[in-house]
Amino acid sequence: MQFVSAVSLVVPDYDAAIAFYCGVLGWDLLEDIPQGQKRWVTVAPPGGQCRLVLARADSPEQEAAIGNQTGGRVGFFLTTDDFARDHAAMLAAGVTFREPPRHESYGIVAVWEDPFGNAWDLIEPKIA
C-alpha cells in the first residue's frame, strides 16, 4: 500500500508559518524538531491524513518560490465536510479568499491564500 503522507511548503519563517496554520487555522503542530540551522516542522488539520512540511527557504531560489511553488495555480486542497462552517470560520479569522464560493459539478469551492501567497482550494466534495 502507498499513500502521500506529506507535502513540503516553502515558507519564509517557521514561526510565522506555525502561527498561521496552527494559530489562525487551528491545525495541529505535529512535529517541531531542531536540526541545527533547520527544523523539521509538520502540521495538519485535526484528523488530517496528509501532513504539511513547513520548510524554511534557505537560498535565493527557494525564497523566489515562496508563494509561487505551483506557478500561480492552486496547488493545495483543503477538503471539508461543511463548507459553510469552515468558510465562515476562516473569514472570521482573517483568511483572504480570492473569490466567493462557487458551486461546481464536483462540489462547493473557493480559492483562498495563506499569508505567503500560496493558493488553496477550500472544497466540500459533492456526495455521489
PDB file of N, CA, C and O in Angstrom, residues 17-80:
ATOM      1  N   ALA A  17       4.840  30.666   9.884  1.00  0.00           N
ATOM      2  CA  ALA A  17       4.005  29.633   9.265  1.00  0.00           C
ATOM      3  C   ALA A  17       3.225  28.859  10.327  1.00  0.00           C
ATOM      4  O   ALA A  17       2.032  28.575  10.158  1.00  0.00           O
ATOM      5  N   ILE A  18       3.887  28.530  11.437  1.00  0.00           N
ATOM      6  CA  ILE A  18       3.197  27.847  12.541  1.00  0.00           C
ATOM      7  C   ILE A  18       2.084  28.738  13.082  1.00  0.00           C
ATOM      8  O   ILE A  18       0.963  28.270  13.345  1.00  0.00           O
ATOM      9  N   ALA A  19       2.371  30.033  13.239  1.00  0.00           N
ATOM     10  CA  ALA A  19       1.362  30.961  13.754  1.00  0.00           C
ATOM     11  C   ALA A  19       0.127  30.977  12.862  1.00  0.00           C
ATOM     12  O   ALA A  19      -1.004  31.026  13.356  1.00  0.00           O
ATOM     13  N   PHE A  20       0.325  30.937  11.542  1.00  0.00           N
ATOM     14  CA  PHE A  20      -0.828  30.943  10.644  1.00  0.00           C
ATOM     15  C   PHE A  20      -1.553  29.600  10.654  1.00  0.00           C
ATOM     16  O   PHE A  20      -2.752  29.539  10.925  1.00  0.00           O
ATOM     17  N   TYR A  21      -0.840  28.543  10.333  1.00  0.00           N
ATOM     18  CA  TYR A  21      -1.511  27.248  10.180  1.00  0.00           C
ATOM     19  C   TYR A  21      -2.079  26.720  11.489  1.00  0.00           C
ATOM     20  O   TYR A  21      -3.179  26.153  11.508  1.00  0.00           O
ATOM     21  N   CYS A  22      -1.365  26.916  12.586  1.00  0.00           N
ATOM     22  CA  CYS A  22      -1.851  26.402  13.874  1.00  0.00           C
ATOM     23  C   CYS A  22      -2.661  27.456  14.626  1.00  0.00           C
ATOM     24  O   CYS A  22      -3.721  27.135  15.171  1.00  0.00           O
ATOM     25  N   GLY A  23      -2.179  28.689  14.641  1.00  0.00           N
ATOM     26  CA  GLY A  23      -2.869  29.728  15.384  1.00  0.00           C
ATOM     27  C   GLY A  23      -4.139  30.218  14.709  1.00  0.00           C
ATOM     28  O   GLY A  23      -5.198  30.282  15.326  1.00  0.00           O
ATOM     29  N   VAL A  24      -4.055  30.538  13.424  1.00  0.00           N
ATOM     30  CA  VAL A  24      -5.211  31.086  12.705  1.00  0.00           C
ATOM     31  C   VAL A  24      -6.157  29.979  12.250  1.00  0.00           C
ATOM     32  O   VAL A  24      -7.365  30.059  12.464  1.00  0.00           O
ATOM     33  N   LEU A  25      -5.604  28.942  11.605  1.00  0.00           N
ATOM     34  CA  LEU A  25      -6.461  27.879  11.067  1.00  0.00           C
ATOM     35  C   LEU A  25      -6.828  26.811  12.099  1.00  0.00           C
ATOM     36  O   LEU A  25      -7.751  26.037  11.872  1.00  0.00           O
ATOM     37  N   GLY A  26      -6.074  26.735  13.189  1.00  0.00           N
ATOM     38  CA  GLY A  26      -6.387  25.749  14.223  1.00  0.00           C
ATOM     39  C   GLY A  26      -5.865  24.353  13.940  1.00  0.00           C
ATOM     40  O   GLY A  26      -6.351  23.380  14.499  1.00  0.00           O
ATOM     41  N   TRP A  27      -4.863  24.263  13.070  1.00  0.00           N
ATOM     42  CA  TRP A  27      -4.276  22.958  12.775  1.00  0.00           C
ATOM     43  C   TRP A  27      -3.395  22.508  13.933  1.00  0.00           C
ATOM     44  O   TRP A  27      -3.047  23.288  14.815  1.00  0.00           O
ATOM     45  N   ASP A  28      -3.025  21.252  13.906  1.00  0.00           N
ATOM     46  CA  ASP A  28      -2.162  20.679  14.932  1.00  0.00           C
ATOM     47  C   ASP A  28      -0.696  20.793  14.523  1.00  0.00           C
ATOM     48  O   ASP A  28      -0.348  20.507  13.374  1.00  0.00           O
ATOM     49  N   LEU A  29       0.141  21.185  15.463  1.00  0.00           N
ATOM     50  CA  LEU A  29       1.585  21.136  15.283  1.00  0.00           C
ATOM     51  C   LEU A  29       2.009  19.723  15.659  1.00  0.00           C
ATOM     52  O   LEU A  29       1.928  19.333  16.817  1.00  0.00           O
ATOM     53  N   LEU A  30       2.393  18.934  14.671  1.00  0.00           N
ATOM     54  CA  LEU A  30       2.707  17.527  14.894  1.00  0.00           C
ATOM     55  C   LEU A  30       4.153  17.309  15.296  1.00  0.00           C
ATOM     56  O   LEU A  30       4.450  16.469  16.144  1.00  0.00           O
ATOM     57  N   GLU A  31       5.053  18.061  14.652  1.00  0.00           N
ATOM     58  CA  GLU A  31       6.479  17.927  14.952  1.00  0.00           C
ATOM     59  C   GLU A  31       7.149  19.282  14.807  1.00  0.00           C
ATOM     60  O   GLU A  31       6.816  20.046  13.915  1.00  0.00           O
ATOM     61  N   ASP A  32       8.092  19.551  15.672  1.00  0.00           N
ATOM     62  CA  ASP A  32       8.957  20.719  15.564  1.00  0.00           C
ATOM     63  C   ASP A  32      10.295  20.307  16.163  1.00  0.00           C
ATOM     64  O   ASP A  32      10.534  20.469  17.356  1.00  0.00           O
ATOM     65  N   ILE A  33      11.140  19.735  15.324  1.00  0.00           N
ATOM     66  CA  ILE A  33      12.378  19.112  15.768  1.00  0.00           C
ATOM     67  C   ILE A  33      13.572  19.921  15.263  1.00  0.00           C
ATOM     68  O   ILE A  33      13.768  20.036  14.049  1.00  0.00           O
ATOM     69  N   PRO A  34      14.370  20.476  16.177  1.00  0.00           N
ATOM     70  CA  PRO A  34      15.569  21.203  15.753  1.00  0.00           C
ATOM     71  C   PRO A  34      16.546  20.277  15.030  1.00  0.00           C
ATOM     72  O   PRO A  34      16.732  19.126  15.428  1.00  0.00           O
ATOM     73  N   GLN A  35      17.151  20.798  13.973  1.00  0.00           N
ATOM     74  CA  GLN A  35      18.152  20.056  13.202  1.00  0.00           C
ATOM     75  C   GLN A  35      19.284  21.000  12.821  1.00  0.00           C
ATOM     76  O   GLN A  35      19.526  21.252  11.643  1.00  0.00           O
ATOM     77  N   GLY A  36      19.952  21.541  13.813  1.00  0.00           N
ATOM     78  CA  GLY A  36      20.999  22.519  13.528  1.00  0.00           C
ATOM     79  C   GLY A  36      20.378  23.825  13.100  1.00  0.00           C
ATOM     80  O   GLY A  36      19.598  24.413  13.831  1.00  0.00           O
ATOM     81  N   GLN A  37      20.688  24.281  11.877  1.00  0.00           N
ATOM     82  CA  GLN A  37      20.128  25.538  11.388  1.00  0.00           C
ATOM     83  C   GLN A  37      18.727  25.370  10.809  1.00  0.00           C
ATOM     84  O   GLN A  37      18.068  26.347  10.485  1.00  0.00           O
ATOM     85  N   LYS A  38      18.292  24.133  10.652  1.00  0.00           N
ATOM     86  CA  LYS A  38      16.951  23.857  10.145  1.00  0.00           C
ATOM     87  C   LYS A  38      16.102  23.240  11.244  1.00  0.00           C
ATOM     88  O   LYS A  38      16.597  22.860  12.298  1.00  0.00           O
ATOM     89  N   ARG A  39      14.801  23.145  10.963  1.00  0.00           N
ATOM     90  CA  ARG A  39      13.870  22.446  11.849  1.00  0.00           C
ATOM     91  C   ARG A  39      13.004  21.537  10.978  1.00  0.00           C
ATOM     92  O   ARG A  39      12.714  21.869   9.831  1.00  0.00           O
ATOM     93  N   TRP A  40      12.597  20.411  11.537  1.00  0.00           N
ATOM     94  CA  TRP A  40      11.626  19.532  10.890  1.00  0.00           C
ATOM     95  C   TRP A  40      10.286  19.884  11.507  1.00  0.00           C
ATOM     96  O   TRP A  40      10.016  19.567  12.667  1.00  0.00           O
ATOM     97  N   VAL A  41       9.449  20.602  10.734  1.00  0.00           N
ATOM     98  CA  VAL A  41       8.171  21.098  11.240  1.00  0.00           C
ATOM     99  C   VAL A  41       7.053  20.529  10.380  1.00  0.00           C
ATOM    100  O   VAL A  41       7.045  20.729   9.159  1.00  0.00           O
ATOM    101  N   THR A  42       6.116  19.829  11.020  1.00  0.00           N
ATOM    102  CA  THR A  42       4.951  19.325  10.292  1.00  0.00           C
ATOM    103  C   THR A  42       3.678  19.754  11.011  1.00  0.00           C
ATOM    104  O   THR A  42       3.617  19.795  12.239  1.00  0.00           O
ATOM    105  N   VAL A  43       2.677  20.081  10.204  1.00  0.00           N
ATOM    106  CA  VAL A  43       1.370  20.490  10.701  1.00  0.00           C
ATOM    107  C   VAL A  43       0.304  19.762   9.889  1.00  0.00           C
ATOM    108  O   VAL A  43       0.563  19.306   8.774  1.00  0.00           O
ATOM    109  N   ALA A  44      -0.891  19.684  10.447  1.00  0.00           N
ATOM    110  CA  ALA A  44      -2.021  19.078   9.731  1.00  0.00           C
ATOM    111  C   ALA A  44      -3.317  19.523  10.389  1.00  0.00           C
ATOM    112  O   ALA A  44      -3.347  19.785  11.596  1.00  0.00           O
ATOM    113  N   PRO A  45      -4.387  19.577   9.609  1.00  0.00           N
ATOM    114  CA  PRO A  45      -5.694  19.826  10.220  1.00  0.00           C
ATOM    115  C   PRO A  45      -6.004  18.688  11.193  1.00  0.00           C
ATOM    116  O   PRO A  45      -5.532  17.564  10.998  1.00  0.00           O
ATOM    117  N   PRO A  46      -6.776  18.973  12.242  1.00  0.00           N
ATOM    118  CA  PRO A  46      -7.130  17.894  13.169  1.00  0.00           C
ATOM    119  C   PRO A  46      -7.729  16.703  12.409  1.00  0.00           C
ATOM    120  O   PRO A  46      -8.638  16.877  11.606  1.00  0.00           O
ATOM    121  N   GLY A  47      -7.166  15.538  12.624  1.00  0.00           N
ATOM    122  CA  GLY A  47      -7.633  14.335  11.943  1.00  0.00           C
ATOM    123  C   GLY A  47      -7.163  14.222  10.511  1.00  0.00           C
ATOM    124  O   GLY A  47      -7.563  13.311   9.794  1.00  0.00           O
ATOM    125  N   GLY A  48      -6.315  15.149  10.075  1.00  0.00           N
ATOM    126  CA  GLY A  48      -5.843  15.150   8.688  1.00  0.00           C
ATOM    127  C   GLY A  48      -5.031  13.914   8.355  1.00  0.00           C
ATOM    128  O   GLY A  48      -4.361  13.340   9.207  1.00  0.00           O
ATOM    129  N   GLN A  49      -5.088  13.519   7.109  1.00  0.00           N
ATOM    130  CA  GLN A  49      -4.400  12.317   6.653  1.00  0.00           C
ATOM    131  C   GLN A  49      -3.075  12.620   5.976  1.00  0.00           C
ATOM    132  O   GLN A  49      -2.290  11.725   5.736  1.00  0.00           O
ATOM    133  N   CYS A  50      -2.817  13.875   5.645  1.00  0.00           N
ATOM    134  CA  CYS A  50      -1.571  14.272   4.987  1.00  0.00           C
ATOM    135  C   CYS A  50      -0.991  15.453   5.751  1.00  0.00           C
ATOM    136  O   CYS A  50      -1.715  16.373   6.111  1.00  0.00           O
ATOM    137  N   ARG A  51       0.300  15.398   5.991  1.00  0.00           N
ATOM    138  CA  ARG A  51       0.973  16.464   6.727  1.00  0.00           C
ATOM    139  C   ARG A  51       1.546  17.496   5.769  1.00  0.00           C
ATOM    140  O   ARG A  51       1.915  17.176   4.649  1.00  0.00           O
ATOM    141  N   LEU A  52       1.653  18.699   6.256  1.00  0.00           N
ATOM    142  CA  LEU A  52       2.323  19.762   5.541  1.00  0.00           C
ATOM    143  C   LEU A  52       3.671  19.969   6.220  1.00  0.00           C
ATOM    144  O   LEU A  52       3.734  20.229   7.424  1.00  0.00           O
ATOM    145  N   VAL A  53       4.741  19.806   5.462  1.00  0.00           N
ATOM    146  CA  VAL A  53       6.085  20.050   5.975  1.00  0.00           C
ATOM    147  C   VAL A  53       6.401  21.510   5.713  1.00  0.00           C
ATOM    148  O   VAL A  53       6.436  21.942   4.554  1.00  0.00           O
ATOM    149  N   LEU A  54       6.594  22.284   6.764  1.00  0.00           N
ATOM    150  CA  LEU A  54       6.930  23.691   6.624  1.00  0.00           C
ATOM    151  C   LEU A  54       8.442  23.795   6.499  1.00  0.00           C
ATOM    152  O   LEU A  54       9.175  23.526   7.447  1.00  0.00           O
ATOM    153  N   ALA A  55       8.901  24.151   5.318  1.00  0.00           N
ATOM    154  CA  ALA A  55      10.324  24.176   5.011  1.00  0.00           C
ATOM    155  C   ALA A  55      10.773  25.622   4.805  1.00  0.00           C
ATOM    156  O   ALA A  55      10.355  26.266   3.843  1.00  0.00           O
ATOM    157  N   ARG A  56      11.606  26.120   5.710  1.00  0.00           N
ATOM    158  CA  ARG A  56      12.081  27.498   5.591  1.00  0.00           C
ATOM    159  C   ARG A  56      13.043  27.639   4.412  1.00  0.00           C
ATOM    160  O   ARG A  56      13.974  26.852   4.249  1.00  0.00           O
ATOM    161  N   ALA A  57      12.800  28.640   3.595  1.00  0.00           N
ATOM    162  CA  ALA A  57      13.678  28.898   2.450  1.00  0.00           C
ATOM    163  C   ALA A  57      15.072  29.237   2.953  1.00  0.00           C
ATOM    164  O   ALA A  57      15.225  30.011   3.897  1.00  0.00           O
ATOM    165  N   ASP A  58      16.075  28.633   2.310  1.00  0.00           N
ATOM    166  CA  ASP A  58      17.449  28.928   2.730  1.00  0.00           C
ATOM    167  C   ASP A  58      18.378  29.215   1.552  1.00  0.00           C
ATOM    168  O   ASP A  58      19.592  29.068   1.660  1.00  0.00           O
ATOM    169  N   SER A  59      17.793  29.643   0.439  1.00  0.00           N
ATOM    170  CA  SER A  59      18.598  30.061  -0.708  1.00  0.00           C
ATOM    171  C   SER A  59      17.765  31.069  -1.509  1.00  0.00           C
ATOM    172  O   SER A  59      16.540  31.112  -1.374  1.00  0.00           O
ATOM    173  N   PRO A  60      18.411  31.845  -2.342  1.00  0.00           N
ATOM    174  CA  PRO A  60      17.646  32.792  -3.170  1.00  0.00           C
ATOM    175  C   PRO A  60      16.608  32.094  -4.058  1.00  0.00           C
ATOM    176  O   PRO A  60      15.509  32.613  -4.255  1.00  0.00           O
ATOM    177  N   GLU A  61      16.946  30.921  -4.575  1.00  0.00           N
ATOM    178  CA  GLU A  61      15.998  30.182  -5.430  1.00  0.00           C
ATOM    179  C   GLU A  61      14.765  29.760  -4.632  1.00  0.00           C
ATOM    180  O   GLU A  61      13.638  29.858  -5.119  1.00  0.00           O
ATOM    181  N   GLN A  62      14.989  29.298  -3.413  1.00  0.00           N
ATOM    182  CA  GLN A  62      13.853  28.890  -2.576  1.00  0.00           C
ATOM    183  C   GLN A  62      13.035  30.106  -2.152  1.00  0.00           C
ATOM    184  O   GLN A  62      11.804  30.045  -2.127  1.00  0.00           O
ATOM    185  N   GLU A  63      13.698  31.203  -1.823  1.00  0.00           N
ATOM    186  CA  GLU A  63      12.971  32.423  -1.458  1.00  0.00           C
ATOM    187  C   GLU A  63      12.094  32.892  -2.619  1.00  0.00           C
ATOM    188  O   GLU A  63      10.976  33.344  -2.415  1.00  0.00           O
ATOM    189  N   ALA A  64      12.590  32.760  -3.846  1.00  0.00           N
ATOM    190  CA  ALA A  64      11.820  33.170  -5.021  1.00  0.00           C
ATOM    191  C   ALA A  64      10.590  32.290  -5.229  1.00  0.00           C
ATOM    192  O   ALA A  64       9.617  32.715  -5.859  1.00  0.00           O
ATOM    193  N   ALA A  65      10.613  31.081  -4.708  1.00  0.00           N
ATOM    194  CA  ALA A  65       9.498  30.148  -4.887  1.00  0.00           C
ATOM    195  C   ALA A  65       8.381  30.343  -3.868  1.00  0.00           C
ATOM    196  O   ALA A  65       7.284  29.815  -4.045  1.00  0.00           O
ATOM    197  N   ILE A  66       8.640  31.101  -2.813  1.00  0.00           N
ATOM    198  CA  ILE A  66       7.621  31.291  -1.778  1.00  0.00           C
ATOM    199  C   ILE A  66       6.383  31.919  -2.413  1.00  0.00           C
ATOM    200  O   ILE A  66       6.455  32.946  -3.076  1.00  0.00           O
ATOM    201  N   GLY A  67       5.262  31.281  -2.222  1.00  0.00           N
ATOM    202  CA  GLY A  67       4.000  31.772  -2.766  1.00  0.00           C
ATOM    203  C   GLY A  67       3.771  31.447  -4.227  1.00  0.00           C
ATOM    204  O   GLY A  67       2.724  31.759  -4.775  1.00  0.00           O
ATOM    205  N   ASN A  68       4.741  30.811  -4.861  1.00  0.00           N
ATOM    206  CA  ASN A  68       4.604  30.505  -6.283  1.00  0.00           C
ATOM    207  C   ASN A  68       5.156  29.120  -6.608  1.00  0.00           C
ATOM    208  O   ASN A  68       5.668  28.895  -7.696  1.00  0.00           O
ATOM    209  N   GLN A  69       5.057  28.217  -5.669  1.00  0.00           N
ATOM    210  CA  GLN A  69       5.587  26.868  -5.870  1.00  0.00           C
ATOM    211  C   GLN A  69       4.887  26.126  -6.993  1.00  0.00           C
ATOM    212  O   GLN A  69       5.444  25.204  -7.570  1.00  0.00           O
ATOM    213  N   THR A  70       3.673  26.529  -7.303  1.00  0.00           N
ATOM    214  CA  THR A  70       2.910  25.820  -8.331  1.00  0.00           C
ATOM    215  C   THR A  70       2.636  26.703  -9.546  1.00  0.00           C
ATOM    216  O   THR A  70       1.659  26.499 -10.264  1.00  0.00           O
ATOM    217  N   GLY A  71       3.498  27.694  -9.760  1.00  0.00           N
ATOM    218  CA  GLY A  71       3.385  28.522 -10.950  1.00  0.00           C
ATOM    219  C   GLY A  71       2.126  29.352 -11.024  1.00  0.00           C
ATOM    220  O   GLY A  71       1.638  29.660 -12.112  1.00  0.00           O
ATOM    221  N   GLY A  72       1.583  29.742  -9.876  1.00  0.00           N
ATOM    222  CA  GLY A  72       0.388  30.579  -9.854  1.00  0.00           C
ATOM    223  C   GLY A  72      -0.926  29.809  -9.812  1.00  0.00           C
ATOM    224  O   GLY A  72      -1.984  30.399  -9.678  1.00  0.00           O
ATOM    225  N   ARG A  73      -0.851  28.490  -9.947  1.00  0.00           N
ATOM    226  CA  ARG A  73      -2.062  27.664  -9.880  1.00  0.00           C
ATOM    227  C   ARG A  73      -2.368  27.301  -8.437  1.00  0.00           C
ATOM    228  O   ARG A  73      -1.492  27.328  -7.582  1.00  0.00           O
ATOM    229  N   VAL A  74      -3.624  26.926  -8.190  1.00  0.00           N
ATOM    230  CA  VAL A  74      -3.952  26.343  -6.893  1.00  0.00           C
ATOM    231  C   VAL A  74      -3.163  25.051  -6.788  1.00  0.00           C
ATOM    232  O   VAL A  74      -3.223  24.203  -7.683  1.00  0.00           O
ATOM    233  N   GLY A  75      -2.421  24.918  -5.718  1.00  0.00           N
ATOM    234  CA  GLY A  75      -1.584  23.731  -5.563  1.00  0.00           C
ATOM    235  C   GLY A  75      -1.914  22.916  -4.337  1.00  0.00           C
ATOM    236  O   GLY A  75      -1.345  21.850  -4.133  1.00  0.00           O
ATOM    237  N   PHE A  76      -2.833  23.406  -3.509  1.00  0.00           N
ATOM    238  CA  PHE A  76      -3.133  22.737  -2.247  1.00  0.00           C
ATOM    239  C   PHE A  76      -4.648  22.731  -2.070  1.00  0.00           C
ATOM    240  O   PHE A  76      -5.328  23.698  -2.423  1.00  0.00           O
ATOM    241  N   PHE A  77      -5.158  21.656  -1.509  1.00  0.00           N
ATOM    242  CA  PHE A  77      -6.600  21.449  -1.455  1.00  0.00           C
ATOM    243  C   PHE A  77      -6.995  21.032  -0.049  1.00  0.00           C
ATOM    244  O   PHE A  77      -6.563  19.985   0.437  1.00  0.00           O
ATOM    245  N   LEU A  78      -7.787  21.864   0.600  1.00  0.00           N
ATOM    246  CA  LEU A  78      -8.281  21.589   1.945  1.00  0.00           C
ATOM    247  C   LEU A  78      -9.732  21.149   1.815  1.00  0.00           C
ATOM    248  O   LEU A  78     -10.611  21.946   1.485  1.00  0.00           O
ATOM    249  N   THR A  79      -9.962  19.872   2.038  1.00  0.00           N
ATOM    250  CA  THR A  79     -11.298  19.296   1.902  1.00  0.00           C
ATOM    251  C   THR A  79     -12.018  19.374   3.243  1.00  0.00           C
ATOM    252  O   THR A  79     -11.428  19.124   4.295  1.00  0.00           O
ATOM    253  N   THR A  80     -13.295  19.708   3.190  1.00  0.00           N
ATOM    254  CA  THR A  80     -14.109  19.835   4.395  1.00  0.00           C
ATOM    255  C   THR A  80     -15.419  19.087   4.223  1.00  0.00           C
ATOM    256  O   THR A  80     -15.874  18.865   3.094  1.00  0.00           O
TER     257      THR A  80
END
